[in-house]
Amino acid sequence: MASAAAPHAYLQQQARWHWVEIVFWLSTLLPFVLFPQYLQLASQIAITALFALSLDLILGYAGVVSLGHAAFFGLGAYTAGILSKFYWGEPLSLLVAGALVAGLVGYATSWIIAYFRHLALIMITLGLGLLLYEAANSASWLTGGADGLQGVRIRPLLDYFNFDLYGRTAYTYSLIVLFLAFLVTRRIIHSPFGLSLRGIRENPVRMPAIGAPSRAHIRKIYTIAAVMAGIAGALIAETTETVSLETLSFQRSADVLVILILGGAGRLYGGIVGAIIYMVARDQFSGVNPQFWYFWIGLLLVAVVMFLPNGILGGLARFTESWRRRSR
Amino acid sequence: MSKLFIAASSLAAALAAAAPAYSQGTIKIGLIMSYSGQFADPAAQMDNAVKLYVKQHGDTVAGKKLEFIRKDTGGIAPPLAKRLAQELVVRDKVDIIAGLVLTPNALAVGDVSAEAKKFTVIMNAATAIITTKSPYMARTSTTLPQLNETFGTWAAKKAGVKKVYTMVSDYGPGHDAEGAFQRGFKEAGGEIVGSVRMPVANPDFSAFVQRAKDINPEAIYVFIPGGTQPSALGRALAERGVDTAKTKIFGMGELTEDEARKTMGDASLGIVTVYHYDHNHQSAMNREFVKAYNAEYNRNPNIYAVGGWDGMHLIYETLKKTKGNTDGDALIAAAKGMKWESPRGPISIDPETRDIVQTVYIRRVEKVGGQLLNVEFDKVENVKDPFKARMKK
Amino acid sequence: MLTSLGGVLFDGFAYGMLLFLLSVGLSVTLGMMNFINLAHGSFGMLGGYVTVTLMDRLGWPFLATLPAAFVAAAALSVVLERLLFRHSYRAGELDQVLLTIGVVFMSVASAAYIWGTVQQPVQLPDYFTGSFTFLGVNFAYYRLFLIGTALVVTLLLVAGLEWTRFGAQVRAAVDNQRMARGLGINVNLAFAITFALGSGLAGLGGSLAIAMVGLDPDFAFAYLVYVLIVVSVGGLASIGGSFAAATVLGISDIAGKYYFPALGSFLIYLVMVGVLMWRPAGLFGKR
């Protein structure tokens, strides 16, 4: 980091692919071979990871803590679900539609979001999310209300691959979308725009002085994050053919926040690692102990904070850092 | 991070390998319920009854051993419920799916039941359309129209009430209950003088009760979900001194469940509710059921328990009838038209809709030996789900 | 119309005081100590279960269980503070979120394990049930009691924190730890006691609330959003702010439900978003 005389050189150096990353992405193919019976879980992990990745863009890189991020997830899901009821079940175009609607709403609300920070920001995102939830509950003629949307029918992917019981299509599809979104994210955060976002996170007052307009940047990244969350929502609607109020709920917003912090916010892979650990742990704990698994998940979270502060990746990074220093 | 991923993967792999192989001598039943979270208590009641049934009737049916796999949805989570059902089918190779406390989850599982042709027993979820989602579904609980439409008709005809104000929770089941009650009531000549929908998350009912009291109707009809709400509503009724002798209070049975009556105290006296089961139902079979349930779990069974109990009965009897054949078509064929005596009274599975046909009870809270109890004082026998009867027309 | 307005004001104020009692502990731990204590509801839940258990099993009178609920929640919080929370005072906010959410998860499962998932019935003593009517307005006894308790708690807190030596030490320790240490203030002790105070108040609030809102293991989650709303609208570090916020929220919520029931579920969120957009630091917030 000391050699970061020229910012472009620094960015280029940062953007280079590390071998661990390549191994990681190759290993996401392992479930096909090693545990083909867990592909539905893997698919939902990939979707949650995408959702967490979108939160990381605003939370980890721009310092915008949101407790209402499920609003965009739910918008994507409902858009895909509602359109599919009207003889438009083509998954790829539904994904685009979900992204568009979520992005539009994201852009509109970003004008509010960009003006607030700290607790007010958290509570405003929470309030807007809950208002949308209540609106969806009221508009049961459109959304199906508390029973969930009925009649969601998705055509096979590319009119060829059925969404099968095993989840082969679902996982392949979710994984590809996650990877593409990841590439976009990686590109963004290793761009000068991404660098100035981090600057805003550290000090929103000073950044405009060096020519980075804080609010405009925040509006931009917030909209991008909303688009990605909308895609994640549309994906869950397509791969499960269900859409319900739960996609918009506070619970979902809180869960994804916990997942991201668990993995490590602002670390690119934090959301993905968090989603894998949290959802595999939840699946296993709740399988063994359906009534009291919350206890073990809670213990996991507490242990991570105690022994790996700044999330799993943050903690690990610190360990490897000190280990390297010692071995030198 | 690759290390972590590998660790997680190998954990999963180890557990996958540990899953027992499919064997000829066992029948696997996957139970999907909300074991944790806001709706954990209904699941606990239901699961207790399932265990009690197995304890009393043995875990072997038609020469095969039953094996149960329990999955938690942790509340309303259709994508999760659907995934759990898929995993039960492809990974655990279950023969029967059962449980299902919540409507959205049951609807999501419907697709899997239909696609995998698995016999599925709905032990609680009560929205009318659920059983239309899969031809392999049968229900042993109730439907909202079955209770509330019957109740509306009863209120106008038998109770002689002409004007009612309705208060329901503002969500799917609330809307269904409101619609069903109003339909039954109006068709029998009653008049709805006003209605209000109350937020689902509502810690204080004083405003709504006060509104109803200001209108001063002949009767108030209430639907709220079980759990924390009946106590909160009961508190508002009690402090406002709504006199059930002057203003009749009608509701679905959640309103006067055990805990709610205790919280309300004497203010609950005279409230009239409709339900399909109460532990105070007078029959030899029920007394025995309540006694056994109490001995095992130190509490009284409620509708979730009886739904679980009858669901197990349906599973056992259909398996006996098919001689252990777990084919979805064979099981659902065996279930159609099956009749039996339940702790709640005589019930059967409608061969056309696969929904439950049962007696609907009208009860009033009375003091019996110093205890506040739901006392049945009228009933309507052999009620089918009126919603699906209309759908056919 | 006028009498209904009186009733709405009274019920709304009482509901606000219920919200205040549920959240005042958080305006101590989050507001004063800057510790994101999402486990606040867990301490409230503990208070509720203490009250129910003492009443049901040991036959204690309701009023006697209230101090016990306070003490139990405060005592447990000291243990947790020494074991867990104090390590993350200086950690980032995100770690505090994760830590306290973890504690909530564990508390929910523990409550379900110990007390079962069943809804706990709460029988108030006879002198708290019912109401009297004065000038056409219905005054429920328990609501009057809630209002009285809230006023007493507010007075004691404001007086204790503003006017006593200990209050000054706490404020100094929170504002500038190093300086306070230099002045010979036992910062660790001040933090532990403040945390215990906040959690004890949560326990008290829980045991007062359960008679209105019921109690089951979901309690720790169920009211989290409400208490966060009260504290943020009131402004951090301001007991009076929380009091004012709870009053505004309570009255607007009840009035909304009475006069415009179709808006019922939206109102509390609309008020919150509106106030925070107008005053991001809350009604009485300084930062």
mmCIF file with all atom_site columns, N, CA and C in Angstrom, chain C residues 2 32 37 64 86 99 124 151 174 178-179 209 229 236-237 270 281:
data_model
loop_
_atom_site.group_PDB
_atom_site.id
_atom_site.type_symbol
_atom_site.label_atom_id
_atom_site.label_alt_id
_atom_site.label_comp_id
_atom_site.label_asym_id
_atom_site.label_entity_id
_atom_site.label_seq_id
_atom_site.pdbx_PDB_ins_code
_atom_site.Cartn_x
_atom_site.Cartn_y
_atom_site.Cartn_z
_atom_site.occupancy
_atom_site.B_iso_or_equiv
_atom_site.pdbx_formal_charge
_atom_site.auth_seq_id
_atom_site.auth_comp_id
_atom_site.auth_asym_id
_atom_site.auth_atom_id
_atom_site.pdbx_PDB_model_num
ATOM 1  N N  . LEU C 1 2   ? -66.211 16.069 21.049 1.00 0.00 ? 2   LEU C N  1
ATOM 2  C CA . LEU C 1 2   ? -65.261 16.572 22.045 1.00 0.00 ? 2   LEU C CA 1
ATOM 3  C C  . LEU C 1 2   ? -64.901 15.505 23.063 1.00 0.00 ? 2   LEU C C  1
ATOM 4  N N  . MET C 1 32  ? -27.164 7.384  25.790 1.00 0.00 ? 32  MET C N  1
ATOM 5  C CA . MET C 1 32  ? -26.088 7.976  26.574 1.00 0.00 ? 32  MET C CA 1
ATOM 6  C C  . MET C 1 32  ? -24.750 7.301  26.335 1.00 0.00 ? 32  MET C C  1
ATOM 7  N N  . ASN C 1 37  ? -27.616 -1.251 21.481 1.00 0.00 ? 37  ASN C N  1
ATOM 8  C CA . ASN C 1 37  ? -28.055 -2.372 22.294 1.00 0.00 ? 37  ASN C CA 1
ATOM 9  C C  . ASN C 1 37  ? -29.357 -2.944 21.764 1.00 0.00 ? 37  ASN C C  1
ATOM 10 N N  . ALA C 1 64  ? -45.245 -5.950 43.744 1.00 0.00 ? 64  ALA C N  1
ATOM 11 C CA . ALA C 1 64  ? -43.986 -6.368 44.351 1.00 0.00 ? 64  ALA C CA 1
ATOM 12 C C  . ALA C 1 64  ? -43.045 -6.974 43.324 1.00 0.00 ? 64  ALA C C  1
ATOM 13 N N  . ARG C 1 86  ? -18.664 -5.116 27.142 1.00 0.00 ? 86  ARG C N  1
ATOM 14 C CA . ARG C 1 86  ? -17.654 -4.082 27.351 1.00 0.00 ? 86  ARG C CA 1
ATOM 15 C C  . ARG C 1 86  ? -16.513 -4.194 26.344 1.00 0.00 ? 86  ARG C C  1
ATOM 16 N N  . LEU C 1 99  ? -23.263 -8.492 17.734 1.00 0.00 ? 99  LEU C N  1
ATOM 17 C CA . LEU C 1 99  ? -23.160 -9.051 19.084 1.00 0.00 ? 99  LEU C CA 1
ATOM 18 C C  . LEU C 1 99  ? -24.524 -9.055 19.772 1.00 0.00 ? 99  LEU C C  1
ATOM 19 N N  . LEU C 1 124 ? -53.952 -9.065 36.150 1.00 0.00 ? 124 LEU C N  1
ATOM 20 C CA . LEU C 1 124 ? -53.722 -7.880 36.978 1.00 0.00 ? 124 LEU C CA 1
ATOM 21 C C  . LEU C 1 124 ? -54.584 -7.956 38.230 1.00 0.00 ? 124 LEU C C  1
ATOM 22 N N  . LEU C 1 151 ? -44.151 9.121  34.617 1.00 0.00 ? 151 LEU C N  1
ATOM 23 C CA . LEU C 1 151 ? -43.764 10.445 35.115 1.00 0.00 ? 151 LEU C CA 1
ATOM 24 C C  . LEU C 1 151 ? -42.708 10.317 36.209 1.00 0.00 ? 151 LEU C C  1
ATOM 25 N N  . VAL C 1 174 ? -18.969 9.277  29.546 1.00 0.00 ? 174 VAL C N  1
ATOM 26 C CA . VAL C 1 174 ? -19.476 9.033  28.209 1.00 0.00 ? 174 VAL C CA 1
ATOM 27 C C  . VAL C 1 174 ? -18.879 10.026 27.213 1.00 0.00 ? 174 VAL C C  1
ATOM 28 N N  . ARG C 1 178 ? -11.108 9.287  28.375 1.00 0.00 ? 178 ARG C N  1
ATOM 29 C CA . ARG C 1 178 ? -9.739  9.454  28.829 1.00 0.00 ? 178 ARG C CA 1
ATOM 30 C C  . ARG C 1 178 ? -9.631  10.568 29.868 1.00 0.00 ? 178 ARG C C  1
ATOM 31 N N  . MET C 1 179 ? -10.291 11.671 29.522 1.00 0.00 ? 179 MET C N  1
ATOM 32 C CA . MET C 1 179 ? -10.297 12.810 30.434 1.00 0.00 ? 179 MET C CA 1
ATOM 33 C C  . MET C 1 179 ? -10.928 12.422 31.766 1.00 0.00 ? 179 MET C C  1
ATOM 34 N N  . ALA C 1 209 ? -45.397 -3.748 30.623 1.00 0.00 ? 209 ALA C N  1
ATOM 35 C CA . ALA C 1 209 ? -46.050 -3.820 29.311 1.00 0.00 ? 209 ALA C CA 1
ATOM 36 C C  . ALA C 1 209 ? -46.833 -5.101 29.106 1.00 0.00 ? 209 ALA C C  1
ATOM 37 N N  . ILE C 1 229 ? -37.916 3.418  17.205 1.00 0.00 ? 229 ILE C N  1
ATOM 38 C CA . ILE C 1 229 ? -38.629 4.598  16.717 1.00 0.00 ? 229 ILE C CA 1
ATOM 39 C C  . ILE C 1 229 ? -38.695 5.666  17.813 1.00 0.00 ? 229 ILE C C  1
ATOM 40 N N  . LEU C 1 236 ? -31.139 11.137 20.596 1.00 0.00 ? 236 LEU C N  1
ATOM 41 C CA . LEU C 1 236 ? -30.264 10.369 21.477 1.00 0.00 ? 236 LEU C CA 1
ATOM 42 C C  . LEU C 1 236 ? -29.927 11.182 22.722 1.00 0.00 ? 236 LEU C C  1
ATOM 43 N N  . ALA C 1 237 ? -29.623 10.479 23.766 1.00 0.00 ? 237 ALA C N  1
ATOM 44 C CA . ALA C 1 237 ? -29.119 11.122 24.983 1.00 0.00 ? 237 ALA C CA 1
ATOM 45 C C  . ALA C 1 237 ? -30.107 12.095 25.592 1.00 0.00 ? 237 ALA C C  1
ATOM 46 N N  . LEU C 1 270 ? -45.171 6.941  9.309  1.00 0.00 ? 270 LEU C N  1
ATOM 47 C CA . LEU C 1 270 ? -45.216 8.246  8.653  1.00 0.00 ? 270 LEU C CA 1
ATOM 48 C C  . LEU C 1 270 ? -44.746 9.342  9.596  1.00 0.00 ? 270 LEU C C  1
ATOM 49 N N  . ALA C 1 281 ? -31.780 14.843 13.980 1.00 0.00 ? 281 ALA C N  1
ATOM 50 C CA . ALA C 1 281 ? -31.240 14.437 15.286 1.00 0.00 ? 281 ALA C CA 1
ATOM 51 C C  . ALA C 1 281 ? -32.359 14.131 16.281 1.00 0.00 ? 281 ALA C C  1
#
